Coordinates of C-alpha atoms and ligand atoms in Angstrom, one line a residue:
X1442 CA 26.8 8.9 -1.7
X1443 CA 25.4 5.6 -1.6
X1444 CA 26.7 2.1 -2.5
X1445 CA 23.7 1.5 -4.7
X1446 CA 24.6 4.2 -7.5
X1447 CA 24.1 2.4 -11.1
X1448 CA 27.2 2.2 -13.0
X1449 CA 27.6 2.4 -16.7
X1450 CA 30.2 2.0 -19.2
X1451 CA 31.1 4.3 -21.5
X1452 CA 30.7 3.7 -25.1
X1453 CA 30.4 6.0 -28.1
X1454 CA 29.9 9.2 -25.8
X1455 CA 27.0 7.2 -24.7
X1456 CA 26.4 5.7 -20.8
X1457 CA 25.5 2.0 -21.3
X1458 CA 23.7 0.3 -18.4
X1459 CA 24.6 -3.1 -19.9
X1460 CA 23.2 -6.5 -20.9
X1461 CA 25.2 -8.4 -18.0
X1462 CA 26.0 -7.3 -14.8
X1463 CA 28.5 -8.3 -12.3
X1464 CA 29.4 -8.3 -8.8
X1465 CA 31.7 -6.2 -7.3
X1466 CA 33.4 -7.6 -4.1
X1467 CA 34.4 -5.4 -1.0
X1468 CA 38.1 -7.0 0.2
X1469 CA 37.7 -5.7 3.1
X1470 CA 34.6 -7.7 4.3
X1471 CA 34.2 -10.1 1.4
X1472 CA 30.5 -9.0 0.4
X1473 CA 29.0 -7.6 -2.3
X1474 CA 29.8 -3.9 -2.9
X1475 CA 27.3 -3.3 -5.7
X1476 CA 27.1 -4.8 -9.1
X1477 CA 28.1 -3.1 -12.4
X1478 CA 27.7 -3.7 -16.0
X1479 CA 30.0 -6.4 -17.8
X1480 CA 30.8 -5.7 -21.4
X1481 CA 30.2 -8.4 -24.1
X1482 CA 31.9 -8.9 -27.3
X1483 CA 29.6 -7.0 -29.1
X1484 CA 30.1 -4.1 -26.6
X1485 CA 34.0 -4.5 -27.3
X1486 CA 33.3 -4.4 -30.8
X1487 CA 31.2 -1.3 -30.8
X1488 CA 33.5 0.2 -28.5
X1489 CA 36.3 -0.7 -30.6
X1490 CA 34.0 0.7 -34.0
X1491 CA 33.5 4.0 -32.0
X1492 CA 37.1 4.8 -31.0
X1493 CA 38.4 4.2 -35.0
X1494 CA 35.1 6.5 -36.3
X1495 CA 36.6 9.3 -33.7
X1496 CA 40.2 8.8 -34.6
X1497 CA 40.5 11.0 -37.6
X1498 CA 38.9 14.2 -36.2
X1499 CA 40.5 13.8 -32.6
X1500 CA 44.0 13.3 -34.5
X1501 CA 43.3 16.1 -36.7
X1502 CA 42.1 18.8 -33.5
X1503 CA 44.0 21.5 -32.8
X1504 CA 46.2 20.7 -30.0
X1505 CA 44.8 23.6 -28.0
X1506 CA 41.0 21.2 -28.2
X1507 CA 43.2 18.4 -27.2
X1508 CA 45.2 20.4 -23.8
X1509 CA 41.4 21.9 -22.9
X1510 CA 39.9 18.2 -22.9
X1511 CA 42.7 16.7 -20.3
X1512 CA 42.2 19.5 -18.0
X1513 CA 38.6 19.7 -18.0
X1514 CA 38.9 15.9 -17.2
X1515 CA 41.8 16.3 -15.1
X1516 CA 38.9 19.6 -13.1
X1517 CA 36.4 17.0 -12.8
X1518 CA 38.5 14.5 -11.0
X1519 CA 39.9 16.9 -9.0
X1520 CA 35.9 18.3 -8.6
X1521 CA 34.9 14.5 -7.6
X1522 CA 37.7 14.0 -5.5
X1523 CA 35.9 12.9 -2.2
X1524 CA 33.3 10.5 -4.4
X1525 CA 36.1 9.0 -6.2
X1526 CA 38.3 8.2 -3.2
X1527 CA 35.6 6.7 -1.4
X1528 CA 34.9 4.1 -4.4
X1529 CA 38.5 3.2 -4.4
X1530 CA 38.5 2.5 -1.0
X1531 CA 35.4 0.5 -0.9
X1532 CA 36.5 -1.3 -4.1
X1533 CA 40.3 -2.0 -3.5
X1534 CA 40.7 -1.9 0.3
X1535 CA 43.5 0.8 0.7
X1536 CA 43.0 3.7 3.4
X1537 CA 41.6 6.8 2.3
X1538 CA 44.7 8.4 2.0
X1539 CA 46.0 6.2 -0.2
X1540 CA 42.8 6.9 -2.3
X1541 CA 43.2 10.0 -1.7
X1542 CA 46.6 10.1 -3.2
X1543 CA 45.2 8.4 -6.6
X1544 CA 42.7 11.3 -6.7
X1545 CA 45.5 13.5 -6.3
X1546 CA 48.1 12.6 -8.6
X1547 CA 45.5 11.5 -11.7
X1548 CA 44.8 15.0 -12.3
X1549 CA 48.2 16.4 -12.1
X1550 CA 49.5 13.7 -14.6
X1551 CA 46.8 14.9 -16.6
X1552 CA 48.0 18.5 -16.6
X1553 CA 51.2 17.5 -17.2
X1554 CA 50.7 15.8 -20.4
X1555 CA 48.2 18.3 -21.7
X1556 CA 51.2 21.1 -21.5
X1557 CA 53.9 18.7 -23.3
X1558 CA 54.8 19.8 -26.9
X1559 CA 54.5 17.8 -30.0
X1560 CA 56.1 20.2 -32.4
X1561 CA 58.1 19.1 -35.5
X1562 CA 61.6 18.6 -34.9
X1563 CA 64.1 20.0 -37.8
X1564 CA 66.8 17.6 -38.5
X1565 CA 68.6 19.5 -41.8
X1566 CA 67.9 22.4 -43.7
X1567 CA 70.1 23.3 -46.0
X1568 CA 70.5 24.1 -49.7
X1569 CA 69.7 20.3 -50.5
X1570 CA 66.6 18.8 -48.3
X1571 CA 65.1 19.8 -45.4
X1572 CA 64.0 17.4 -42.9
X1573 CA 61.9 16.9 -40.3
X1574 CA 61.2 14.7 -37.9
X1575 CA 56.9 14.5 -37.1
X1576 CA 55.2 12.0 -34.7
X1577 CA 52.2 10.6 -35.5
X1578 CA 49.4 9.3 -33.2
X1579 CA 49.0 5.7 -33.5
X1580 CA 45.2 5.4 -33.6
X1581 CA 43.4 3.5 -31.2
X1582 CA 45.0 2.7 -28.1
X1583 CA 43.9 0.0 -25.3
X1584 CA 44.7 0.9 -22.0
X1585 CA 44.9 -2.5 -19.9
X1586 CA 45.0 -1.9 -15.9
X1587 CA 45.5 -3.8 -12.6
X1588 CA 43.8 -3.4 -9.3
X1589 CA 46.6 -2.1 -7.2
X1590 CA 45.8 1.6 -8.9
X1591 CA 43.0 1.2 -10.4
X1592 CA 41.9 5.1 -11.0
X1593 CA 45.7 6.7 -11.1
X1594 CA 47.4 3.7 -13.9
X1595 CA 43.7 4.2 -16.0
X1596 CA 45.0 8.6 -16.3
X1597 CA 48.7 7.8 -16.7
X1598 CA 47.6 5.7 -19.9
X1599 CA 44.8 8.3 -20.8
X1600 CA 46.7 11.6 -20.9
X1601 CA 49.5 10.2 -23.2
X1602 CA 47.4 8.9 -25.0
X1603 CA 44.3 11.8 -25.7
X1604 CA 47.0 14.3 -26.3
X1605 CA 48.8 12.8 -29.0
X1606 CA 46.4 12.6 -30.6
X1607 CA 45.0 8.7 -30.1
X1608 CA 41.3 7.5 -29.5
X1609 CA 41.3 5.2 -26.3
X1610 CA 40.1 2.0 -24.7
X1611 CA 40.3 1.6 -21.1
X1612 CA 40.0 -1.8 -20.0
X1613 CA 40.2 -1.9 -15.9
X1614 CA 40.6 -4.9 -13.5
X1615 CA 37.4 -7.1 -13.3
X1616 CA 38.1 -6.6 -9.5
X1617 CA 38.4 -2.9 -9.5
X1618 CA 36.2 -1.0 -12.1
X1619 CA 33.9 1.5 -10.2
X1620 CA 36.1 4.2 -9.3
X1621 CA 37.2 3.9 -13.5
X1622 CA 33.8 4.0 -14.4
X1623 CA 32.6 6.8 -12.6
X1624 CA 34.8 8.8 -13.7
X1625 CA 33.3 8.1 -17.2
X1626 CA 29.9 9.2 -16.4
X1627 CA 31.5 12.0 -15.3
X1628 CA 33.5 13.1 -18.3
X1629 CA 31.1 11.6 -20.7
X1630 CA 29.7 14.8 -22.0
X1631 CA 33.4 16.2 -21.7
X1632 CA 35.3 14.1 -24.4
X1633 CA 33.8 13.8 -28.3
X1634 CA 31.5 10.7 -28.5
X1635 CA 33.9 7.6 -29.0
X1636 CA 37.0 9.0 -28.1
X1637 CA 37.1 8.0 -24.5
X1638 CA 35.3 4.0 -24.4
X1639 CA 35.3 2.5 -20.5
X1640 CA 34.5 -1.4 -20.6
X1641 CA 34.1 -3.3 -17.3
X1642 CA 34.7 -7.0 -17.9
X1643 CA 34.6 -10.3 -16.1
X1644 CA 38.4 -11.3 -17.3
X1645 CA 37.5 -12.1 -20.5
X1646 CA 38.2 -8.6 -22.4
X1647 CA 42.0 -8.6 -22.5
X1648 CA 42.5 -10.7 -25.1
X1649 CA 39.7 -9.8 -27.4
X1650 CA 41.5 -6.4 -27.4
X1651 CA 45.1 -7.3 -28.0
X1652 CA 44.6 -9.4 -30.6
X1653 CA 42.4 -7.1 -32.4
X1654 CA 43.6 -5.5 -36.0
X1655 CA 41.2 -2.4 -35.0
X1656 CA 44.0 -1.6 -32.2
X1657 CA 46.9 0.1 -32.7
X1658 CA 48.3 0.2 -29.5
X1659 CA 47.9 -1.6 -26.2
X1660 CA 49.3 -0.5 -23.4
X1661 CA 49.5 -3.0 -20.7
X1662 CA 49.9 -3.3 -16.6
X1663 CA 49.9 -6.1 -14.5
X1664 CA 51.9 -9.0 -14.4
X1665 CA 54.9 -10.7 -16.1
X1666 CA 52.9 -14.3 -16.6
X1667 CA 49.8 -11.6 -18.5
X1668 CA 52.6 -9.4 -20.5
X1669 CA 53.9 -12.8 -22.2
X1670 CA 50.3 -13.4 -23.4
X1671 CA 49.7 -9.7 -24.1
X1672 CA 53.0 -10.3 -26.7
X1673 CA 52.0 -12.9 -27.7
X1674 CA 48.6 -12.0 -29.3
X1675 CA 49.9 -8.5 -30.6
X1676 CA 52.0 -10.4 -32.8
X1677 CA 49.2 -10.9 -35.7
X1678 CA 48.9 -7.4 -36.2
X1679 CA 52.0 -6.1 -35.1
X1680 CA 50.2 -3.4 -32.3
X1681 CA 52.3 -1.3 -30.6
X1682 CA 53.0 -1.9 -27.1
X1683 CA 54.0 -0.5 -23.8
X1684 CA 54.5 -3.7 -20.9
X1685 CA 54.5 -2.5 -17.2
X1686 CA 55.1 -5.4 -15.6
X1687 CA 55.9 -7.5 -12.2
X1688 CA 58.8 -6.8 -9.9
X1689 CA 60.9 -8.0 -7.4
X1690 CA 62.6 -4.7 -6.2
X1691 CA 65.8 -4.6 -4.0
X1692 CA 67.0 -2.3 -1.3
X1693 CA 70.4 -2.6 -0.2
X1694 CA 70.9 -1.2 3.0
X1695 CA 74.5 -0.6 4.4
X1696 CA 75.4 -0.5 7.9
X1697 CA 76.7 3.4 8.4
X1698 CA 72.6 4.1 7.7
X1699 CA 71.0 5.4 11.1
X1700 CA 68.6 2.9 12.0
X1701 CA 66.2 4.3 13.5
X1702 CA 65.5 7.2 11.2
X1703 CA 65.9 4.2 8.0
X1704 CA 63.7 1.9 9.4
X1705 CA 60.1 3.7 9.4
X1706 CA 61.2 4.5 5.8
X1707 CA 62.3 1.2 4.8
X1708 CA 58.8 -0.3 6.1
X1709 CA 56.5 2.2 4.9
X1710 CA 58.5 1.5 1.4
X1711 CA 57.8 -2.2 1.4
X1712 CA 54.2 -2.0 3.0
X1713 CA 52.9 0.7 1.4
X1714 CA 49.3 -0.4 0.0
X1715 CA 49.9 -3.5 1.8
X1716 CA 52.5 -5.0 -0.4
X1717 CA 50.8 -4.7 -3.9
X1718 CA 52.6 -2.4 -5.5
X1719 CA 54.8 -3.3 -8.4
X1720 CA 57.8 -0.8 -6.9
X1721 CA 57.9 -1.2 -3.1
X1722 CA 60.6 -2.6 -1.6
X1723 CA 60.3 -6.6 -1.8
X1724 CA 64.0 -7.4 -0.9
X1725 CA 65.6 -6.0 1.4
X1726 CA 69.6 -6.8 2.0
X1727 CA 71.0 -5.6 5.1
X1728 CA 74.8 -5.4 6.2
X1729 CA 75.7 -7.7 8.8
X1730 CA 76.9 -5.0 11.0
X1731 CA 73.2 -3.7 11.0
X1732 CA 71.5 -7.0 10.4
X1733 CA 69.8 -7.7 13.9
X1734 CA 69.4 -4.1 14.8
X1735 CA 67.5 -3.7 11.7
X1736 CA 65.7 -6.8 12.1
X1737 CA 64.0 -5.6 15.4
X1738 CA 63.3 -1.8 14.0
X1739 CA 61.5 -3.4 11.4
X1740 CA 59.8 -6.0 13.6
X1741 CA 58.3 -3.5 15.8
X1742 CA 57.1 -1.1 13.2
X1743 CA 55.3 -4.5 12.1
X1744 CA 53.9 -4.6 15.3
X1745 CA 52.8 -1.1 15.3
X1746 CA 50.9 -0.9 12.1
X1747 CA 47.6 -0.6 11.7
X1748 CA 45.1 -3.1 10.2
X1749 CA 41.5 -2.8 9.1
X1750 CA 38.7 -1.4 6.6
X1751 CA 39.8 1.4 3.9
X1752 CA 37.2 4.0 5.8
X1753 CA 38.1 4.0 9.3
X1754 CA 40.4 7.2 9.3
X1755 CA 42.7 5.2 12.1
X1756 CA 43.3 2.5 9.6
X1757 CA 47.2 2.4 8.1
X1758 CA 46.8 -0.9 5.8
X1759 CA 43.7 -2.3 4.6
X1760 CA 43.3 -6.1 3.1
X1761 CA 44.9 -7.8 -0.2
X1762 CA 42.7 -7.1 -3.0
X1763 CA 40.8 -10.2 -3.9
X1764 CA 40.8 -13.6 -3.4
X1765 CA 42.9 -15.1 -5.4
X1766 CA 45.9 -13.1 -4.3
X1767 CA 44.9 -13.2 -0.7
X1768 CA 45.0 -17.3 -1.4
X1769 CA 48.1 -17.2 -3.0
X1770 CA 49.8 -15.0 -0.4
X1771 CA 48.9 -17.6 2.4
X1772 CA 49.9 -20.5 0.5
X1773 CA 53.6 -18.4 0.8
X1774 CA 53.0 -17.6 4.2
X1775 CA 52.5 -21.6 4.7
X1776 CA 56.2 -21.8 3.5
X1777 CA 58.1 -19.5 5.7
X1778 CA 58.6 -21.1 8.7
X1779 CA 61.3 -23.9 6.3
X1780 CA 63.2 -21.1 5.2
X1781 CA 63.6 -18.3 7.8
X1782 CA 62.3 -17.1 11.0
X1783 CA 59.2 -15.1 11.4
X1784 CA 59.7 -12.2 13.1
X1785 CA 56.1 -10.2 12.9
X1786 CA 52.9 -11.3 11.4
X1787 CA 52.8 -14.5 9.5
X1788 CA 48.9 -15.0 10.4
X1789 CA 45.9 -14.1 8.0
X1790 CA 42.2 -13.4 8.9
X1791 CA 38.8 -12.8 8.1
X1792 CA 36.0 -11.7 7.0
X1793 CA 38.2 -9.6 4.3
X1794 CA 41.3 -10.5 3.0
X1795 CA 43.6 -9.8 5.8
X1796 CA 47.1 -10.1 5.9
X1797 CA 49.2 -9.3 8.8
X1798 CA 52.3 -7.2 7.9
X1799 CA 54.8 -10.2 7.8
X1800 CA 58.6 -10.2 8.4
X1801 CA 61.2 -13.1 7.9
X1802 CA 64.9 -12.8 8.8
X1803 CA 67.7 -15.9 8.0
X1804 CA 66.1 -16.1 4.6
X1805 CA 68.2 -16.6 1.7
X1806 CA 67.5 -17.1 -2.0
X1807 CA 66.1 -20.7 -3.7
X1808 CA 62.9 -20.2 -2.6
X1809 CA 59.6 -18.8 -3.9
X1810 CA 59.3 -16.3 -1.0
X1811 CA 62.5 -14.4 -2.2
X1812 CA 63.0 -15.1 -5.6
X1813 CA 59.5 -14.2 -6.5
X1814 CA 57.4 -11.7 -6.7
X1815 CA 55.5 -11.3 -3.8
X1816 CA 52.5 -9.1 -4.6
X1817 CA 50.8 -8.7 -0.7
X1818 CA 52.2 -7.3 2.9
X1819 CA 55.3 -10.3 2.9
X1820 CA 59.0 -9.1 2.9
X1821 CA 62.4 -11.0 3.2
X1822 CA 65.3 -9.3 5.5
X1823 CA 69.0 -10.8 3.9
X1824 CA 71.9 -10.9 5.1
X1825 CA 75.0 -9.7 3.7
X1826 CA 78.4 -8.5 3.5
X1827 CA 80.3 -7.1 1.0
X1828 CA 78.9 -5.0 -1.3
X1829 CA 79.6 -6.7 -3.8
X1830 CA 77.9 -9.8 -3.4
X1831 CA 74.4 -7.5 -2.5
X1832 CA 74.8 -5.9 -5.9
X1833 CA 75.2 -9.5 -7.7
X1834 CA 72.4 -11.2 -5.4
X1835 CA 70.3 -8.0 -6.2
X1836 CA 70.6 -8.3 -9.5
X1837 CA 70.3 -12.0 -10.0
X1838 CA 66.8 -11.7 -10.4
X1839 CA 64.7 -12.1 -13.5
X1840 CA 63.0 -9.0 -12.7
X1841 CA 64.5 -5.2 -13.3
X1842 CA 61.5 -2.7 -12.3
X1843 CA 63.2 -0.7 -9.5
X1844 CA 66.0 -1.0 -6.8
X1845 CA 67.7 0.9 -4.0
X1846 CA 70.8 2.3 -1.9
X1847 CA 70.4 3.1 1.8
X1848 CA 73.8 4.9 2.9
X1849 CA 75.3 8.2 4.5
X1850 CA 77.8 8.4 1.5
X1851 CA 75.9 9.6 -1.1
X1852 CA 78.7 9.2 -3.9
X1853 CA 79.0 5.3 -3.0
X1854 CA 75.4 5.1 -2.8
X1855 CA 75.2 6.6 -6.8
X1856 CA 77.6 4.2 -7.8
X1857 CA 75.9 1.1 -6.2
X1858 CA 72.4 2.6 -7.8
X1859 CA 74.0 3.0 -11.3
X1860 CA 75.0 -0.9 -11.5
X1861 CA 71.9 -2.5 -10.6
X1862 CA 69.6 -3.4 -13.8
X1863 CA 66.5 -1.9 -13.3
X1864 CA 64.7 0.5 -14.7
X1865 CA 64.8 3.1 -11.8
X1866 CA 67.4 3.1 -9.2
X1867 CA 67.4 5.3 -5.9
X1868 CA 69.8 6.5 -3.5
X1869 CA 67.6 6.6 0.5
X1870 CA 64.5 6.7 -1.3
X1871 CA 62.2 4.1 -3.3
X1872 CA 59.5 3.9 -5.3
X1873 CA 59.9 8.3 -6.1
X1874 CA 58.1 8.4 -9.0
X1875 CA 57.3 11.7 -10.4
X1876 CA 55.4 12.8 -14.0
X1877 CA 58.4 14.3 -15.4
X1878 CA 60.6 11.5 -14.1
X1879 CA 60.5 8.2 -16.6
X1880 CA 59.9 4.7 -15.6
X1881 CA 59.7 1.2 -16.9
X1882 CA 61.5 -2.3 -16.3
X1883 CA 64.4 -3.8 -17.7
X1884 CA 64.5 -7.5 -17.7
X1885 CA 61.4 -9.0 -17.7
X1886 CA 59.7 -6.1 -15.6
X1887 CA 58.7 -4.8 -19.0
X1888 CA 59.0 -3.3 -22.3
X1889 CA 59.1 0.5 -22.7
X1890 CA 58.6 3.2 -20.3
X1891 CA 55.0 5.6 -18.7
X1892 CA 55.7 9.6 -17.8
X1893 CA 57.8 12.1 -19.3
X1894 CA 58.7 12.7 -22.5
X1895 CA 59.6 9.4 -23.5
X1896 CA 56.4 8.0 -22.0
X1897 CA 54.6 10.5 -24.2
X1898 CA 56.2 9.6 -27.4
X1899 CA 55.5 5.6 -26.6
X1900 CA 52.1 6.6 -28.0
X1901 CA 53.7 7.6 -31.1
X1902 CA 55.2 6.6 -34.5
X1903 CA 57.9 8.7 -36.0
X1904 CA 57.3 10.0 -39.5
X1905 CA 60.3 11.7 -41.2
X1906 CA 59.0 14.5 -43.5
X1907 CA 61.7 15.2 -45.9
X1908 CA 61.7 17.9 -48.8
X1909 CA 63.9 17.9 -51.7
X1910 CA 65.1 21.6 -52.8
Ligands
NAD82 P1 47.1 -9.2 -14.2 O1 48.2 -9.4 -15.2 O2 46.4 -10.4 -13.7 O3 46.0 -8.3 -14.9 C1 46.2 -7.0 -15.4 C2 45.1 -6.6 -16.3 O4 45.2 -7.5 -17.5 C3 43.7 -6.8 -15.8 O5 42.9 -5.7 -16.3 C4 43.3 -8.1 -16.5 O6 41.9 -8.3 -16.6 C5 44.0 -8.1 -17.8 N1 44.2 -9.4 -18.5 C6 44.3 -10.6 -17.9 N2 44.6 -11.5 -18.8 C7 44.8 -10.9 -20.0 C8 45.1 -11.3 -21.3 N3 45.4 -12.6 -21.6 N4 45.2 -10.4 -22.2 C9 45.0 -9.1 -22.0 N5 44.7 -8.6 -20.8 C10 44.6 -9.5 -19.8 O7 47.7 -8.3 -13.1 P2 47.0 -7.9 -11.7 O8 47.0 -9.1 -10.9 O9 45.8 -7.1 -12.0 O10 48.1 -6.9 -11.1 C11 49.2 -7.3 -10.4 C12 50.5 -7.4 -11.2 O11 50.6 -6.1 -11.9 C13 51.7 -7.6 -10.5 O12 52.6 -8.5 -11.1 C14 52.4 -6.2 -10.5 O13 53.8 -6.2 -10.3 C15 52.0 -5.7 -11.8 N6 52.0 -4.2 -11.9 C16 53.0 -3.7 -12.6 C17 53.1 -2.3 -12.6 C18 54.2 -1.6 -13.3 O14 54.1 -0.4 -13.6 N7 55.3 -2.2 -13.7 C19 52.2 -1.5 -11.9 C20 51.2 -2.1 -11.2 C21 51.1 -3.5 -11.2

């Protein structure tokens, strides 16, 4: 494969080549991957025109055309798998593993959602009325991804969405489109013309979709600051939405854990796709009677990881995704030495967006490195030491996406879990995320949930069907 494939969008079944093009950066050496085609409004609108035209024989498919369609997409994926990888990795900087875990888990949510059921539900029947309870698709649905996942977010939007029924949109990060777009080209001839639209944009596309009346739905990842505005421009005509948000996740970590086996855990939990990744550990709370132990564990598997470009098979953590994060990460960095003590990293380098794996213990809260989130390799260790003051610090946050317990005692660990406010809460794992398995934020980390049954039914309305006898 070379880097000088031409990329299209996908619009009306058809493979546009574009009117504008744009460049595509590599974060790992800051030059220009390869340039791909940047969608205008009139694109948007004749995407938007071809999804509505295909809504009413998609909706109305047997089910059975519906199930075939997500795993002949969810084959081809799985058929592309090396190709695929290799464009995340050259596009968004993670190791090929990590690629090679988008690859591997797009298809299977796929397959999951092409199995669920969508059956009528009977809620009386007796010698009155009976009733039941159907659920509509919604119509046209715009999917709205970030760069941390660029393929893996685009499926877990697509397969609820194809299966029940919708006509879709998917709109991925100007800084992350290839991997999203081949995958149209691939599937093009697969899905009926209109039904599956792909526009690459240069940041200006968001909008034009959610405050569009030809949308039904939009369902939206990516940060808090971008959900307000998301809300704010469904509001005209009412679209349904789904808000996957920012977070700011804690791990409390009590001092009968075994140090040595928590610690590689703990790290590879906070640095996993260095840092950007709305449920990794961000916070981490630590028992006094572990505190400095921990500290140095930590420090050293700091020391030990890995740095460099996406392709080189040694490589464990590749660079922050684009500029501006990479900027706003060091302007953090900048702060740390005022509020705690650097224990591992703390330096950032070039060419490529490089961020060492950075550590900083005697940190407390009241400061931007804590209290926000932090979306790059950057994590806080806290002190504490009762429990109940880590639950309340933990949840003092305006954030709710996902938290954790680290402890031997398993039935104190469940009940610490079940009073943080968040959306997912673990017990000696994190960030365990799983299709049948529901997740979403409280707080601020969002609105609504992605997977499972009620992820499915988000792309949904309920109509009650009810027969007088
Ligand atoms: P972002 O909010 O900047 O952008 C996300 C997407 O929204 C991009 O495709 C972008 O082009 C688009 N967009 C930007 N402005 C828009 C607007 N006004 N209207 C509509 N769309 C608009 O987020 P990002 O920087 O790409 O991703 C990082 C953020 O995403 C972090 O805060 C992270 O926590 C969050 N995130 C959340 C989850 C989750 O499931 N909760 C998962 C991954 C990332």
């Amino acid at each position: 494969m070379q880097n000088n494939h031409k990329f299209h969008a996908l619009i009306n079944g058809e493979l546009v080549s574009g009117t504008q093009q744009m460049p595509v950066i590599n974060p790992s050496n800051e030059e220009i991957l390869t340039y791909c085609p940047q969608a205008t409004p009139e694109d948007v609108e004749r995407a938007i025109g071809a999804a509505r035209k295909a809504w009413p024989a998609w909706r109305d498919a047997p089910m059975e055309q519906r199930r075939q369609t997500l795993h002949a997409i969810a084959d081809c994926i799985e058929e592309n798998a090396e190709e695929l990888q290799r464009w995340i990795t050259l596009e968004q900087g993670k190791p090929l593993a990590g690629a090679a875990v988008e690859t591997s888990q797009a298809p299977a949510i796929l397959r999951y959602f092409a199995e669920m059921d969508l059956s009528p539900r009977t809620l009386q029947d007796d010698e009155r009325q009976r009733a039941e309870l159907h659920r509509r698709p919604l119509g046209v649905v715009a999917a709205i991804v970030p760069w941390n996942f660029p393929l893996v977010m685009a499926c877990y939007k697509l397969g609820p969405a194809l299966i029940a029924g919708n006509t879709c949109l998917i709109k991925p990060s100007p800084t992350t489109p290839l991997a999203t777009l081949r995958l149209g080209e691939m599937i093009a001839d697969l899905v009926p013309p209109g039904v599956v639209n792909i526009l690459p944009d240069g940041g200006d596309v968001g909008p034009l979709l959610t405050g569009h009346a030809g949308i039904n739905k939009v369902s939206f990842t990516g940060s808090t600051a971008t959900g307000r505005a998301v809300m704010r421009s469904a509001a005209d005509s009412l679209q349904r939405l789904t808000l996957e948000l920012g977070g700011n996740d804690a791990a409390i970590v009590l001092d009968d854990v075994d140090v040595d086996a928590v610690a590689p855990q703990l790290f590879a939990l906070a640095f996993v796709n260095s840092g950007q990744v709305c449920m990794s550990i961000k916070r981490l709370y630590i028992q006094s009677g572990i505190y400095d132990r921990m500290c140095d564990a930590l420090a050293e598997q700091a020391r030990d990881a890995k740095l460099g470009e996406g392709l080189d098979p040694e490589t464990q953590y590749g660079p922050v995704q684009n500029r501006q994060q990479f900027e706003a990460v060091q302007k953090l960095l900048e702060q740390a030495p005022q509020h705690g003590r650097v224990i591992a990293g703390g330096n950032t380098y070039g060419p490529g967006y490089f961020v060492e794996p950075t550590l900083i213990r005697d940190i407390e809260e009241g400061n931007p490195l804590v209290d926000e989130e932090i979306f790059g390799p950057v994590r806080s260790l806290l002190r504490f030491d009762d429990i109940d003051e880590a639950i309340a610090r933990a949840n003092n946050s305006p954030y709710g996406l996902g938290g954790s317990v680290w402890t031997q005692d398993l039935t104190l660990g469940k009940q610490i879990a079940c009073r943080l406010e968040s959306g997912s809460a673990w017990v000696n794992q994190h960030f365990a995320m799983a299709p049948h398995i529901p997740f979403g934020g409280h707080k601020q980390s969002g609105i609504g949930v992605e997977f499972a049954e009620a992820g499915l039914h988000e792309y949904t309305a309920i109509q009650s069907v009810v027969i007088a006898k």
